[in-house]
């Protein structure tokens, strides 16, 4: 879904403004209506492309930072609250597939000395995959277990699962 017009920067906004506001008024009659419809379609496609490119660039920058260890680890994150935030973000996809989420994460555990953005991305991607590869009407289970030396976060779904031959290479 493309961003609203007001969220684009100066140069992009100027180009879009020219397409949407100025050019159609220089035309007359049927050409104007056809041009406006075609321009709206092309602008919509362009906005989708810009949005995809922005996501790709953001992902590439994040991968580069991770590989070069150029990220700070000074955040404290309440895992229960982070999970709730992400579940709200993807709620439309969850309800679209009629998936039931069983959130067994208890409030109170805090990850310390971590990177909140990386933890958010990790949990978002795992939950997104749990939806994507789940069946309609399936379930997702979130569990957390306190251990003496940390915390075990477990996410389970009723999807098809990962082929046994791929399990060894999923984190490559």
PDB file of C-alpha atoms in Angstrom:
ATOM      1  CA  UNK A   1       0.000   0.000   0.000  1.00  0.00           C
ATOM      2  CA  UNK A   2       1.594   3.298  -1.047  1.00  0.00           C
ATOM      3  CA  UNK A   3       2.188   6.057   1.458  1.00  0.00           C
ATOM      4  CA  UNK A   4      -0.115   9.063   1.560  1.00  0.00           C
ATOM      5  CA  UNK A   5       0.982  11.898  -0.742  1.00  0.00           C
ATOM      6  CA  UNK A   6       1.970  14.162   2.168  1.00  0.00           C
ATOM      7  CA  UNK A   7       4.667  11.711   3.361  1.00  0.00           C
ATOM      8  CA  UNK A   8       6.849  12.001   0.263  1.00  0.00           C
ATOM      9  CA  UNK A   9       9.861  14.312   0.155  1.00  0.00           C
ATOM     10  CA  UNK A  10      10.206  17.562  -1.769  1.00  0.00           C
ATOM     11  CA  UNK A  11      11.405  16.364  -5.183  1.00  0.00           C
ATOM     12  CA  UNK A  12       9.047  13.393  -5.327  1.00  0.00           C
ATOM     13  CA  UNK A  13       6.153  15.534  -4.167  1.00  0.00           C
ATOM     14  CA  UNK A  14       6.895  18.150  -6.849  1.00  0.00           C
ATOM     15  CA  UNK A  15       6.872  15.538  -9.608  1.00  0.00           C
ATOM     16  CA  UNK A  16       3.662  13.993  -8.357  1.00  0.00           C
ATOM     17  CA  UNK A  17       2.061  17.410  -7.997  1.00  0.00           C
ATOM     18  CA  UNK A  18       2.924  18.221 -11.606  1.00  0.00           C
ATOM     19  CA  UNK A  19       1.393  14.978 -12.784  1.00  0.00           C
ATOM     20  CA  UNK A  20      -1.718  15.218 -10.687  1.00  0.00           C
ATOM     21  CA  UNK A  21      -2.486  18.925 -10.779  1.00  0.00           C
ATOM     22  CA  UNK A  22      -0.835  20.808 -13.619  1.00  0.00           C
ATOM     23  CA  UNK A  23      -0.683  18.550 -16.666  1.00  0.00           C
ATOM     24  CA  UNK A  24      -4.362  17.536 -16.858  1.00  0.00           C
ATOM     25  CA  UNK A  25      -5.432  21.190 -16.901  1.00  0.00           C
ATOM     26  CA  UNK A  26      -3.374  21.835 -20.028  1.00  0.00           C
ATOM     27  CA  UNK A  27      -5.442  19.311 -21.932  1.00  0.00           C
ATOM     28  CA  UNK A  28      -9.035  19.540 -23.108  1.00  0.00           C
ATOM     29  CA  UNK A  29     -12.057  17.285 -23.362  1.00  0.00           C
ATOM     30  CA  UNK A  30     -11.739  13.530 -23.596  1.00  0.00           C
ATOM     31  CA  UNK A  31      -7.945  13.695 -23.616  1.00  0.00           C
ATOM     32  CA  UNK A  32      -8.006  15.234 -20.144  1.00  0.00           C
ATOM     33  CA  UNK A  33     -10.178  12.454 -18.686  1.00  0.00           C
ATOM     34  CA  UNK A  34      -8.080   9.729 -20.334  1.00  0.00           C
ATOM     35  CA  UNK A  35      -4.844  11.402 -19.258  1.00  0.00           C
ATOM     36  CA  UNK A  36      -6.054  11.856 -15.668  1.00  0.00           C
ATOM     37  CA  UNK A  37      -7.038   8.192 -15.431  1.00  0.00           C
ATOM     38  CA  UNK A  38      -3.769   7.003 -16.967  1.00  0.00           C
ATOM     39  CA  UNK A  39      -1.717   9.400 -14.840  1.00  0.00           C
ATOM     40  CA  UNK A  40      -3.453   8.236 -11.669  1.00  0.00           C
ATOM     41  CA  UNK A  41      -2.694   4.604 -12.563  1.00  0.00           C
ATOM     42  CA  UNK A  42       0.962   5.367 -13.320  1.00  0.00           C
ATOM     43  CA  UNK A  43       1.355   7.463 -10.183  1.00  0.00           C
ATOM     44  CA  UNK A  44      -0.135   4.652  -8.116  1.00  0.00           C
ATOM     45  CA  UNK A  45       2.262   2.145  -9.688  1.00  0.00           C
ATOM     46  CA  UNK A  46       5.176   4.524  -9.114  1.00  0.00           C
ATOM     47  CA  UNK A  47       4.244   4.992  -5.459  1.00  0.00           C
ATOM     48  CA  UNK A  48       4.149   1.228  -4.976  1.00  0.00           C
ATOM     49  CA  UNK A  49       7.565   0.906  -6.621  1.00  0.00           C
ATOM     50  CA  UNK A  50       8.999   3.704  -4.471  1.00  0.00           C
ATOM     51  CA  UNK A  51       7.621   2.030  -1.349  1.00  0.00           C
ATOM     52  CA  UNK A  52       9.169  -1.337  -2.328  1.00  0.00           C
ATOM     53  CA  UNK A  53      12.516   0.304  -3.081  1.00  0.00           C
ATOM     54  CA  UNK A  54      12.494   2.101   0.266  1.00  0.00           C
ATOM     55  CA  UNK A  55      11.885  -1.222   2.048  1.00  0.00           C
ATOM     56  CA  UNK A  56      14.686  -2.901   0.089  1.00  0.00           C
ATOM     57  CA  UNK A  57      17.132  -0.096   0.906  1.00  0.00           C
ATOM     58  CA  UNK A  58      16.166  -0.188   4.576  1.00  0.00           C
ATOM     59  CA  UNK A  59      16.660  -3.961   4.652  1.00  0.00           C
ATOM     60  CA  UNK A  60      20.032  -3.768   2.903  1.00  0.00           C
ATOM     61  CA  UNK A  61      21.230  -1.115   5.346  1.00  0.00           C
ATOM     62  CA  UNK A  62      20.106  -3.247   8.276  1.00  0.00           C
ATOM     63  CA  UNK A  63      21.882  -6.330   6.879  1.00  0.00           C
ATOM     64  CA  UNK A  64      25.045  -4.290   6.390  1.00  0.00           C
ATOM     65  CA  UNK A  65      24.890  -2.976   9.946  1.00  0.00           C
ATOM     66  CA  UNK A  66      24.385  -6.475  11.323  1.00  0.00           C
ATOM     67  CA  UNK A  67      27.229  -7.976   9.300  1.00  0.00           C
ATOM     68  CA  UNK A  68      29.575  -5.166  10.349  1.00  0.00           C
ATOM     69  CA  UNK A  69      28.329  -5.129  13.949  1.00  0.00           C
ATOM     70  CA  UNK A  70      27.432  -1.448  13.591  1.00  0.00           C
ATOM     71  CA  UNK A  71      24.433  -1.403  15.867  1.00  0.00           C
ATOM     72  CA  UNK A  72      24.004  -0.397  19.468  1.00  0.00           C
ATOM     73  CA  UNK A  73      22.989  -2.908  22.118  1.00  0.00           C
ATOM     74  CA  UNK A  74      21.884  -0.617  24.904  1.00  0.00           C
ATOM     75  CA  UNK A  75      18.102  -1.018  24.807  1.00  0.00           C
ATOM     76  CA  UNK A  76      15.824  -2.730  27.286  1.00  0.00           C
ATOM     77  CA  UNK A  77      12.786  -4.376  25.716  1.00  0.00           C
ATOM     78  CA  UNK A  78       9.732  -5.846  27.437  1.00  0.00           C
ATOM     79  CA  UNK A  79       9.117  -8.867  25.214  1.00  0.00           C
ATOM     80  CA  UNK A  80       5.409  -9.104  26.083  1.00  0.00           C
ATOM     81  CA  UNK A  81       4.800  -5.479  25.068  1.00  0.00           C
ATOM     82  CA  UNK A  82       6.856  -5.854  21.886  1.00  0.00           C
ATOM     83  CA  UNK A  83       4.864  -8.941  20.893  1.00  0.00           C
ATOM     84  CA  UNK A  84       1.571  -7.100  21.481  1.00  0.00           C
ATOM     85  CA  UNK A  85       2.789  -4.163  19.384  1.00  0.00           C
ATOM     86  CA  UNK A  86       3.736  -6.433  16.491  1.00  0.00           C
ATOM     87  CA  UNK A  87       0.497  -8.413  16.725  1.00  0.00           C
ATOM     88  CA  UNK A  88      -1.409  -5.117  16.405  1.00  0.00           C
ATOM     89  CA  UNK A  89       0.683  -4.224  13.329  1.00  0.00           C
ATOM     90  CA  UNK A  90      -0.177  -7.481  11.571  1.00  0.00           C
ATOM     91  CA  UNK A  91      -3.700  -7.877  12.932  1.00  0.00           C
ATOM     92  CA  UNK A  92      -5.280  -7.461   9.493  1.00  0.00           C
ATOM     93  CA  UNK A  93      -3.293 -10.383   8.097  1.00  0.00           C
ATOM     94  CA  UNK A  94      -4.120 -12.515  11.147  1.00  0.00           C
ATOM     95  CA  UNK A  95      -7.852 -11.906  10.829  1.00  0.00           C
ATOM     96  CA  UNK A  96      -7.678 -12.279   7.046  1.00  0.00           C
ATOM     97  CA  UNK A  97      -6.566 -15.895   7.468  1.00  0.00           C
ATOM     98  CA  UNK A  98      -8.781 -16.399  10.540  1.00  0.00           C
ATOM     99  CA  UNK A  99      -5.772 -17.337  12.651  1.00  0.00           C
ATOM    100  CA  UNK A 100      -6.066 -17.557  16.422  1.00  0.00           C
ATOM    101  CA  UNK A 101      -3.097 -16.214  18.389  1.00  0.00           C
ATOM    102  CA  UNK A 102      -2.430 -17.709  21.814  1.00  0.00           C
ATOM    103  CA  UNK A 103      -0.136 -15.229  23.547  1.00  0.00           C
ATOM    104  CA  UNK A 104       1.341 -17.041  26.508  1.00  0.00           C
ATOM    105  CA  UNK A 105       4.047 -14.438  27.086  1.00  0.00           C
ATOM    106  CA  UNK A 106       3.766 -13.102  30.598  1.00  0.00           C
ATOM    107  CA  UNK A 107       4.500  -9.457  31.303  1.00  0.00           C
ATOM    108  CA  UNK A 108       7.614  -8.833  33.276  1.00  0.00           C
ATOM    109  CA  UNK A 109      10.553 -10.226  31.341  1.00  0.00           C
ATOM    110  CA  UNK A 110      12.880  -7.602  29.932  1.00  0.00           C
ATOM    111  CA  UNK A 111      15.653  -8.211  27.436  1.00  0.00           C
ATOM    112  CA  UNK A 112      18.533  -5.999  28.518  1.00  0.00           C
ATOM    113  CA  UNK A 113      21.520  -4.824  26.485  1.00  0.00           C
ATOM    114  CA  UNK A 114      19.849  -5.583  23.182  1.00  0.00           C
ATOM    115  CA  UNK A 115      18.924  -3.696  20.049  1.00  0.00           C
ATOM    116  CA  UNK A 116      15.205  -2.952  20.040  1.00  0.00           C
ATOM    117  CA  UNK A 117      15.015  -2.438  16.261  1.00  0.00           C
ATOM    118  CA  UNK A 118      16.713  -5.771  15.521  1.00  0.00           C
ATOM    119  CA  UNK A 119      14.560  -7.601  18.055  1.00  0.00           C
ATOM    120  CA  UNK A 120      11.442  -6.011  16.543  1.00  0.00           C
ATOM    121  CA  UNK A 121      12.523  -7.033  13.027  1.00  0.00           C
ATOM    122  CA  UNK A 122      13.289 -10.585  14.149  1.00  0.00           C
ATOM    123  CA  UNK A 123       9.984 -11.078  15.942  1.00  0.00           C
ATOM    124  CA  UNK A 124       8.032  -9.345  13.159  1.00  0.00           C
ATOM    125  CA  UNK A 125       9.568 -11.617  10.500  1.00  0.00           C
ATOM    126  CA  UNK A 126       8.966 -14.788  12.505  1.00  0.00           C
ATOM    127  CA  UNK A 127       5.335 -13.883  13.188  1.00  0.00           C
ATOM    128  CA  UNK A 128       4.841 -12.782   9.600  1.00  0.00           C
ATOM    129  CA  UNK A 129       6.115 -16.179   8.410  1.00  0.00           C
ATOM    130  CA  UNK A 130       3.892 -17.930  10.966  1.00  0.00           C
ATOM    131  CA  UNK A 131       0.941 -16.236   9.252  1.00  0.00           C
ATOM    132  CA  UNK A 132       2.195 -16.656   5.700  1.00  0.00           C
ATOM    133  CA  UNK A 133       2.847 -20.401   5.997  1.00  0.00           C
ATOM    134  CA  UNK A 134      -0.095 -21.168   8.257  1.00  0.00           C
ATOM    135  CA  UNK A 135      -3.380 -22.618   7.140  1.00  0.00           C
ATOM    136  CA  UNK A 136      -6.657 -20.702   7.152  1.00  0.00           C
ATOM    137  CA  UNK A 137      -8.207 -21.058  10.590  1.00  0.00           C
ATOM    138  CA  UNK A 138      -4.854 -22.095  12.077  1.00  0.00           C
ATOM    139  CA  UNK A 139      -3.176 -21.022  15.303  1.00  0.00           C
ATOM    140  CA  UNK A 140      -0.012 -19.312  16.470  1.00  0.00           C
ATOM    141  CA  UNK A 141       1.346 -19.935  19.970  1.00  0.00           C
ATOM    142  CA  UNK A 142       3.763 -17.573  21.734  1.00  0.00           C
ATOM    143  CA  UNK A 143       5.454 -18.867  24.873  1.00  0.00           C
ATOM    144  CA  UNK A 144       8.235 -17.608  27.064  1.00  0.00           C
ATOM    145  CA  UNK A 145      10.191 -19.502  29.658  1.00  0.00           C
ATOM    146  CA  UNK A 146      12.499 -17.941  32.214  1.00  0.00           C
ATOM    147  CA  UNK A 147      15.755 -19.854  32.545  1.00  0.00           C
ATOM    148  CA  UNK A 148      18.545 -19.373  35.049  1.00  0.00           C
ATOM    149  CA  UNK A 149      20.760 -17.824  32.387  1.00  0.00           C
ATOM    150  CA  UNK A 150      18.110 -16.072  30.273  1.00  0.00           C
ATOM    151  CA  UNK A 151      14.835 -16.481  28.493  1.00  0.00           C
ATOM    152  CA  UNK A 152      13.559 -18.911  25.866  1.00  0.00           C
ATOM    153  CA  UNK A 153      11.098 -17.466  23.376  1.00  0.00           C
ATOM    154  CA  UNK A 154       9.077 -20.082  21.535  1.00  0.00           C
ATOM    155  CA  UNK A 155       6.809 -19.387  18.566  1.00  0.00           C
ATOM    156  CA  UNK A 156       4.814 -22.276  17.146  1.00  0.00           C
ATOM    157  CA  UNK A 157       2.194 -22.375  14.414  1.00  0.00           C
ATOM    158  CA  UNK A 158      -0.065 -24.928  12.781  1.00  0.00           C
ATOM    159  CA  UNK A 159       1.405 -24.402   9.321  1.00  0.00           C
ATOM    160  CA  UNK A 160       3.144 -26.843   7.038  1.00  0.00           C
ATOM    161  CA  UNK A 161       6.521 -26.525   8.715  1.00  0.00           C
ATOM    162  CA  UNK A 162       9.998 -26.375   7.254  1.00  0.00           C
ATOM    163  CA  UNK A 163      11.261 -29.292   5.209  1.00  0.00           C
ATOM    164  CA  UNK A 164      13.771 -31.307   7.265  1.00  0.00           C
ATOM    165  CA  UNK A 165      16.532 -30.825   4.669  1.00  0.00           C
ATOM    166  CA  UNK A 166      16.207 -27.010   4.929  1.00  0.00           C
ATOM    167  CA  UNK A 167      16.280 -26.696   8.733  1.00  0.00           C
ATOM    168  CA  UNK A 168      20.077 -26.635   8.883  1.00  0.00           C
ATOM    169  CA  UNK A 169      20.318 -23.719   6.471  1.00  0.00           C
ATOM    170  CA  UNK A 170      17.418 -21.420   7.432  1.00  0.00           C
ATOM    171  CA  UNK A 171      19.675 -18.966   9.216  1.00  0.00           C
ATOM    172  CA  UNK A 172      22.281 -18.779   6.426  1.00  0.00           C
TER     173      UNK A 172
END
